[in-house]
Short mmCIF file of N, CA and C in Angstrom, two decimals:
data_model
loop_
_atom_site.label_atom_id
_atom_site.label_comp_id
_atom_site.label_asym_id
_atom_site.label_seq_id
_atom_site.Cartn_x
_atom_site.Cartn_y
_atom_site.Cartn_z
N UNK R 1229 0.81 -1.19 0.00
CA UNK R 1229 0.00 0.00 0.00
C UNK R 1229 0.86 1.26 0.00
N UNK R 1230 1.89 0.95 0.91
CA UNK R 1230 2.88 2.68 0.53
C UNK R 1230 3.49 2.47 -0.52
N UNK R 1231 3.50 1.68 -1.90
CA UNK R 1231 4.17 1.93 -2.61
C UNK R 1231 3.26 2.77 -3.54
N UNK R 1232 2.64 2.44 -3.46
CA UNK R 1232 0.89 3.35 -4.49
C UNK R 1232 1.26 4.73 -4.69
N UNK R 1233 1.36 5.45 -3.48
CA UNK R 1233 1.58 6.73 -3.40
C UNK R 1233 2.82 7.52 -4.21
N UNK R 1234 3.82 6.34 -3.70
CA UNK R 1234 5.18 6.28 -4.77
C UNK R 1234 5.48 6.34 -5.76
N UNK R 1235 4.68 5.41 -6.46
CA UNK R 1235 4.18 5.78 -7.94
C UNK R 1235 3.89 6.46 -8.49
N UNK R 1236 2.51 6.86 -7.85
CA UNK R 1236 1.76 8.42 -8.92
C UNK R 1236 2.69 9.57 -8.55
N UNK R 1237 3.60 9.27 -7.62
CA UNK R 1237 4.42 11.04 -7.82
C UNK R 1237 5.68 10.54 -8.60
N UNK R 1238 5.98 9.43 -8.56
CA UNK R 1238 7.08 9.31 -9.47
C UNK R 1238 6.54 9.56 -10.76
N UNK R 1239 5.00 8.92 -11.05
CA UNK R 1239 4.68 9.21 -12.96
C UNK R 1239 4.44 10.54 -13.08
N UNK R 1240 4.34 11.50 -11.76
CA UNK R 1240 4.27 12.70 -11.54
C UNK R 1240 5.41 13.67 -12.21
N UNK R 1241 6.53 13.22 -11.92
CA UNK R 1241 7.71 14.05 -11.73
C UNK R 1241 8.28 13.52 -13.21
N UNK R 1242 7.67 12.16 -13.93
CA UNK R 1242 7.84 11.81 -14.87
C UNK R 1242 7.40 13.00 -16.43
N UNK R 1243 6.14 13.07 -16.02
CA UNK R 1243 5.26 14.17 -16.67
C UNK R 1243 5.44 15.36 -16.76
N UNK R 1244 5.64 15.86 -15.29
CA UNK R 1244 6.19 17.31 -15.55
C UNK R 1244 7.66 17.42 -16.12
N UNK R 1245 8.82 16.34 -16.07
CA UNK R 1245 10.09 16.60 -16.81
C UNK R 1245 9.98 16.49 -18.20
N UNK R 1246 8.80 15.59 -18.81
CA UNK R 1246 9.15 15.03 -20.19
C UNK R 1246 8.30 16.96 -20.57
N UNK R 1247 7.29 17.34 -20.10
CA UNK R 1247 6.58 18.29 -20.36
C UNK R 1247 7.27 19.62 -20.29
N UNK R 1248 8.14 19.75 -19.50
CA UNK R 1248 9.53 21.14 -19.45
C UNK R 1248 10.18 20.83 -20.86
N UNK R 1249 11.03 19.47 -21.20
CA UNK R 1249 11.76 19.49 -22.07
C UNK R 1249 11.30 19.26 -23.30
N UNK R 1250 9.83 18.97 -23.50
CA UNK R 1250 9.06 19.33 -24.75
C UNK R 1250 9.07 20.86 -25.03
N UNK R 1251 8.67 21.88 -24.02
CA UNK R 1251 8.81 22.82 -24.39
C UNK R 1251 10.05 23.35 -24.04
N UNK R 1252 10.88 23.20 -24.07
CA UNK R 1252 12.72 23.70 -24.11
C UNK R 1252 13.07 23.41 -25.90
N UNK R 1253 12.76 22.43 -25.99
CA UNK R 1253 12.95 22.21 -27.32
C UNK R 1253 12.60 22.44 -28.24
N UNK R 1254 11.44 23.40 -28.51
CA UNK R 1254 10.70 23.47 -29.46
C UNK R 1254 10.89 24.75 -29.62
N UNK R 1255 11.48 26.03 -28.73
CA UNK R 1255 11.83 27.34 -28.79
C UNK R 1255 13.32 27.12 -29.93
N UNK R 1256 13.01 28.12 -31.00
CA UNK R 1256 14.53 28.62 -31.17
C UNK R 1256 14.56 29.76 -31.55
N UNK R 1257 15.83 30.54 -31.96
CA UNK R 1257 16.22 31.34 -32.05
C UNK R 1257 16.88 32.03 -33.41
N UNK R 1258 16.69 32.93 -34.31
CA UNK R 1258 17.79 33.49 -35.33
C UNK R 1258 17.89 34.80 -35.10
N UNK R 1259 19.12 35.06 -35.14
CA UNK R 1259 19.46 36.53 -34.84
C UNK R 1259 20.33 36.71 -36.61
N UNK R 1260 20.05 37.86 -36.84
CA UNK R 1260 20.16 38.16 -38.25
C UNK R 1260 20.10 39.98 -38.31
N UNK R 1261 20.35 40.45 -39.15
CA UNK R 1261 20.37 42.01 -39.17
C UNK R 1261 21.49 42.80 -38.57
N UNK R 1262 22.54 42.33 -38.21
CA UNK R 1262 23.35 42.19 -36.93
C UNK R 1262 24.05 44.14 -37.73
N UNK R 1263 23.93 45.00 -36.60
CA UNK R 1263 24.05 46.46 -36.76
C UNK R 1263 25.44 46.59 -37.57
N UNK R 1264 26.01 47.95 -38.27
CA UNK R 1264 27.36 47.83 -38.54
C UNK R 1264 28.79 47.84 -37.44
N UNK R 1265 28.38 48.26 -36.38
CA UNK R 1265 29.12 48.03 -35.67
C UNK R 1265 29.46 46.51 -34.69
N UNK R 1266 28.50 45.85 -35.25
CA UNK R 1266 28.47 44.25 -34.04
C UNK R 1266 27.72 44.39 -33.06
N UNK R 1267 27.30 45.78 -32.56
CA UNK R 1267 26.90 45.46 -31.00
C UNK R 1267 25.26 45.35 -30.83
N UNK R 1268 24.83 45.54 -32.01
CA UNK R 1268 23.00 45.06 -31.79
C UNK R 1268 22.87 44.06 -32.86
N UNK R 1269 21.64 43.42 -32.60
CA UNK R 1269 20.92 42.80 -33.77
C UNK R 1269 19.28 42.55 -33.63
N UNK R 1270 18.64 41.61 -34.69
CA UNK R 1270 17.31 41.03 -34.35
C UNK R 1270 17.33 40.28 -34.01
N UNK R 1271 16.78 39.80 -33.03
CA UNK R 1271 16.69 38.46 -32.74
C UNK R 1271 15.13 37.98 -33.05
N UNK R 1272 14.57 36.93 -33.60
CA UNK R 1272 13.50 36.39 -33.85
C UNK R 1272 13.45 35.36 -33.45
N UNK R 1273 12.58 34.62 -31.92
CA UNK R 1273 12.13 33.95 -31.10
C UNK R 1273 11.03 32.97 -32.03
N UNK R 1274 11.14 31.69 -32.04
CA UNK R 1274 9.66 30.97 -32.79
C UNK R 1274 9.68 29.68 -32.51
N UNK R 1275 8.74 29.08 -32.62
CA UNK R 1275 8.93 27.50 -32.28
C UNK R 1275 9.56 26.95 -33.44
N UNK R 1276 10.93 26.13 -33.17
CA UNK R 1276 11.00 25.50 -34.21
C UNK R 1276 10.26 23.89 -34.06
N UNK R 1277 10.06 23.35 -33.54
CA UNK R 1277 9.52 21.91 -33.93
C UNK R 1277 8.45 22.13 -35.17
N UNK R 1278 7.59 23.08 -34.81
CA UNK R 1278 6.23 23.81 -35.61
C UNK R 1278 7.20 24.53 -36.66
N UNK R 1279 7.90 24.88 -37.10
CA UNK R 1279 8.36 25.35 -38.58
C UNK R 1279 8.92 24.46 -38.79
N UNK R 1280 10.05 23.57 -38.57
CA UNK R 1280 10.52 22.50 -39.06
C UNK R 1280 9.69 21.44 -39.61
N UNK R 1281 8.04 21.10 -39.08
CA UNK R 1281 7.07 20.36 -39.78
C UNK R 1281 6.58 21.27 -40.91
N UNK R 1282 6.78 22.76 -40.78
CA UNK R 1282 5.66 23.23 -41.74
C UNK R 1282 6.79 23.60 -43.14
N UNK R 1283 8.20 23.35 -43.05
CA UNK R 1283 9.21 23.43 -44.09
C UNK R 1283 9.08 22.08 -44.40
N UNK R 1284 9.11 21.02 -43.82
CA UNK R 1284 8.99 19.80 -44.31
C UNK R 1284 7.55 19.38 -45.59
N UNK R 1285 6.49 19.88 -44.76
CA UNK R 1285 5.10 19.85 -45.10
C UNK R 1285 5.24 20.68 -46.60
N UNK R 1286 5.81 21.74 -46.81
CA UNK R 1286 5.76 22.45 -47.89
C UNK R 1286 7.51 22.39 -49.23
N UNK R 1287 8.03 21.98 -48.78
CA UNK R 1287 9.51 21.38 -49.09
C UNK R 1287 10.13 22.42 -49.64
N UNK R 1288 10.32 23.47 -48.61
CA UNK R 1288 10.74 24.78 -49.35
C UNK R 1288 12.08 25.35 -48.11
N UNK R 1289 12.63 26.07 -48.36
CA UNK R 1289 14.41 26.60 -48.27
C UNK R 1289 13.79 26.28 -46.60
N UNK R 1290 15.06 25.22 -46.11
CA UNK R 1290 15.31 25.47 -44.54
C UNK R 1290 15.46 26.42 -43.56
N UNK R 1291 15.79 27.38 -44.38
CA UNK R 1291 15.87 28.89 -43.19
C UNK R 1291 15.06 29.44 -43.40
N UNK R 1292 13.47 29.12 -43.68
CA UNK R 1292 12.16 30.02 -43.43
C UNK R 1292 12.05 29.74 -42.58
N UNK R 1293 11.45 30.84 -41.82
CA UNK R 1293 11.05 30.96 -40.71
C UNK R 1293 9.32 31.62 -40.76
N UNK R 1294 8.74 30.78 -40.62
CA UNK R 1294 7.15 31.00 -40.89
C UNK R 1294 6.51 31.69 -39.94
N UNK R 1295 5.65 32.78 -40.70
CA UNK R 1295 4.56 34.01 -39.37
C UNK R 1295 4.01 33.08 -38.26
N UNK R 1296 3.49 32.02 -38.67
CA UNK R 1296 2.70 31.64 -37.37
C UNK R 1296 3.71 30.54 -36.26
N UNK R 1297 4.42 30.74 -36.86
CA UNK R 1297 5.26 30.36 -35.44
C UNK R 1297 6.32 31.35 -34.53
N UNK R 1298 6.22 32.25 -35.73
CA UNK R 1298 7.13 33.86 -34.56
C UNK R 1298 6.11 33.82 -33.47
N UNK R 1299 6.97 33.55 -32.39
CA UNK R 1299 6.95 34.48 -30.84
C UNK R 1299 7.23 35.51 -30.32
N UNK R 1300 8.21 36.08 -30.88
CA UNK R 1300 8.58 37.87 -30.43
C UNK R 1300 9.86 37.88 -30.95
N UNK R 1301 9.85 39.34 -31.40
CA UNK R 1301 10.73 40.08 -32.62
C UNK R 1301 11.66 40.88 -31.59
N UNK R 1302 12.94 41.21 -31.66
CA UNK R 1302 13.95 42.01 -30.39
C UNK R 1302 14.90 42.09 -31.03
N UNK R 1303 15.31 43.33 -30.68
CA UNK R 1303 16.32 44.07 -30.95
C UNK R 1303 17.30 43.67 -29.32
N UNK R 1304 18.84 43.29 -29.98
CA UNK R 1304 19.02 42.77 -28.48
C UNK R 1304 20.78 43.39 -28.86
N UNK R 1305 21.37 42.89 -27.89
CA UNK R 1305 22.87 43.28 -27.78
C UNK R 1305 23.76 42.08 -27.98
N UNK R 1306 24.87 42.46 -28.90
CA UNK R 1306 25.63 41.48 -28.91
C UNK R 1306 27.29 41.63 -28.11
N UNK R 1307 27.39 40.42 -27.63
CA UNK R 1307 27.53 39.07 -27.87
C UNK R 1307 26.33 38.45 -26.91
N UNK R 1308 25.68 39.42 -25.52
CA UNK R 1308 24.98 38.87 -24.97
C UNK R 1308 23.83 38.61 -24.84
N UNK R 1309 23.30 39.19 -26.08
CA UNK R 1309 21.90 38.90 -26.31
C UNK R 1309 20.83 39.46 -25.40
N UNK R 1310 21.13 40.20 -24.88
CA UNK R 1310 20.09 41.12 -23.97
C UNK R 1310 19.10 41.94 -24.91
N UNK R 1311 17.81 41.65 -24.51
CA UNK R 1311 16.69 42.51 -25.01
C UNK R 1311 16.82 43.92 -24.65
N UNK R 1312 16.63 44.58 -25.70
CA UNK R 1312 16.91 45.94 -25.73
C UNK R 1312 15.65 46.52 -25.65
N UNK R 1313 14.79 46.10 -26.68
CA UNK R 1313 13.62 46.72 -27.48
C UNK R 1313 12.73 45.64 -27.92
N UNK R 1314 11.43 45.54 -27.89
CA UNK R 1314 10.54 44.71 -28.52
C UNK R 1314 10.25 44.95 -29.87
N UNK R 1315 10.45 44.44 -30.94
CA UNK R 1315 10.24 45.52 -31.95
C UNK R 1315 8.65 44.78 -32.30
N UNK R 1316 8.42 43.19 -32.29
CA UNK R 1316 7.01 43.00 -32.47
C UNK R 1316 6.52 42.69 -30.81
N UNK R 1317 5.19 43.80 -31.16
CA UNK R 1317 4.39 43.58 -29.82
C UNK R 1317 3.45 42.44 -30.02
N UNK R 1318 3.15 42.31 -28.45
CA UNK R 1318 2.73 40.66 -28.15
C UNK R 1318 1.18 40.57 -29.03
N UNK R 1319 0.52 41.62 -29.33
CA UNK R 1319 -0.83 41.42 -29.84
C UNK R 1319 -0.74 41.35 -31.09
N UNK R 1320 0.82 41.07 -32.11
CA UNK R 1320 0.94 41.08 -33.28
C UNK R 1320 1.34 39.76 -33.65
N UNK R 1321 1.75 38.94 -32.97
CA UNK R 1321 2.33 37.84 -32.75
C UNK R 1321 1.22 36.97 -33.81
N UNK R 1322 1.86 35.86 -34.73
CA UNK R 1322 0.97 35.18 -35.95
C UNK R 1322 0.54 36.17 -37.10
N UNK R 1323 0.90 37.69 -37.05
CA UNK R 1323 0.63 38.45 -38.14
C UNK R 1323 1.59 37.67 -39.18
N UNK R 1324 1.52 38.28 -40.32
CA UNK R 1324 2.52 38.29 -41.64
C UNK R 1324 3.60 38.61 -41.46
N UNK R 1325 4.82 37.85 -41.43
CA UNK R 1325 6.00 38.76 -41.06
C UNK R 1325 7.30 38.20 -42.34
N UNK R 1326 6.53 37.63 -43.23
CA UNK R 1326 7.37 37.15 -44.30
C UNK R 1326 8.90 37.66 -45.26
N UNK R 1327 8.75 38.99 -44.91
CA UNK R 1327 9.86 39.96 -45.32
C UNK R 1327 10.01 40.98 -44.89
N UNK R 1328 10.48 40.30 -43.11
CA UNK R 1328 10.79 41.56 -42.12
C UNK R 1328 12.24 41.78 -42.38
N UNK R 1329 12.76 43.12 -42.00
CA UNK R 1329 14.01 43.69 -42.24
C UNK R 1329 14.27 44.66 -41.26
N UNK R 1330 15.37 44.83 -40.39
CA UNK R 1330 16.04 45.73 -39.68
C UNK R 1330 17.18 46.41 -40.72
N UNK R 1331 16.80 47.97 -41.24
CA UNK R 1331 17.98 48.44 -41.46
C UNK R 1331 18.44 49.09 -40.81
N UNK R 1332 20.27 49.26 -41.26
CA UNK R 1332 20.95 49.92 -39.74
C UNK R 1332 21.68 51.35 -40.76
N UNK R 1333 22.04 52.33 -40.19
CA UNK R 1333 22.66 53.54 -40.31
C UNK R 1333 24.16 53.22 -40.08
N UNK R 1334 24.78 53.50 -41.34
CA UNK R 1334 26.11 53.26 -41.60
C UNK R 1334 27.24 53.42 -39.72
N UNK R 1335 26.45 54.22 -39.24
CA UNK R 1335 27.34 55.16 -37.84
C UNK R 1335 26.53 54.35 -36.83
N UNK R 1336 25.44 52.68 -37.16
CA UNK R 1336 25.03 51.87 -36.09
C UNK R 1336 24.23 53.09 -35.06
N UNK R 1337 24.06 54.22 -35.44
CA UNK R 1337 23.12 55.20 -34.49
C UNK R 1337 21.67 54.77 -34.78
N UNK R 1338 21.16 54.12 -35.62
CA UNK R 1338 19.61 53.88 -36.03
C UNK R 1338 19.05 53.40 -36.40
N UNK R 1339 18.20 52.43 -36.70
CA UNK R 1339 17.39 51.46 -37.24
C UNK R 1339 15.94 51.31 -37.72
N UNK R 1340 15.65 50.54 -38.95
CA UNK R 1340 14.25 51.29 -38.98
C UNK R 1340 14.00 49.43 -39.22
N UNK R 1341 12.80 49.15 -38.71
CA UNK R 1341 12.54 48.07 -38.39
C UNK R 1341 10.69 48.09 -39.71
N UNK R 1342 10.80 47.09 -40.49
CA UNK R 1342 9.62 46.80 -41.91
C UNK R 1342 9.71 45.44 -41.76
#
């Protein structure tokens, strides 16, 4: 009888680990746009498990990165990647973002984010 209890928190602790590292894995990351000086860029947050099926599904160039799986658009710092700036806000998130572009000002003073 005390092993009963043992169980359901072990299939417990089972569930919640396999369920963390489902979602650890499915986040990635491309940073691209990178300023003229090195020290900013974009970073674009999205699930990859969900674009990697939907590049498969459609058999088109591996480095798309598809609207409905962007999670949030940032302007961040390099080498450490610190969020600077949001450039897509959270209520835009699954819009069209098919030919987004950060341009930068030769002197890295400015950026205009399309």
């Amino acid at each position: 009888m005390k092993s009963l209890p043992l169980l359901g928190v072990l299939a417990f602790l089972i569930i919640v680990t396999t369920s963390i590292h489902a979602q650890q894995s499915a986040e990635a990351e491309k940073i691209r746009d990178i300023s003229p000086d090195g020290k900013f860029a974009m970073r674009i947050l999205y699930d990859g498990e969900t674009n990697k099926q939907l590049i498969e599904g459609e058999n088109i160039d591996p480095n798309k990165i598809f609207s409905e799986t962007i999670k949030a658009i940032e302007l961040v710092t390099l080498p450490a990647k610190n969020k600077v700036l949001e450039l897509l806000p959270s209520d835009d998130v699954g819009t069209n973002y098919d030919n987004i572009t950060l341009v930068w000002s030769l002197d890295s003073n400015w950026c205009a984010f399309y």
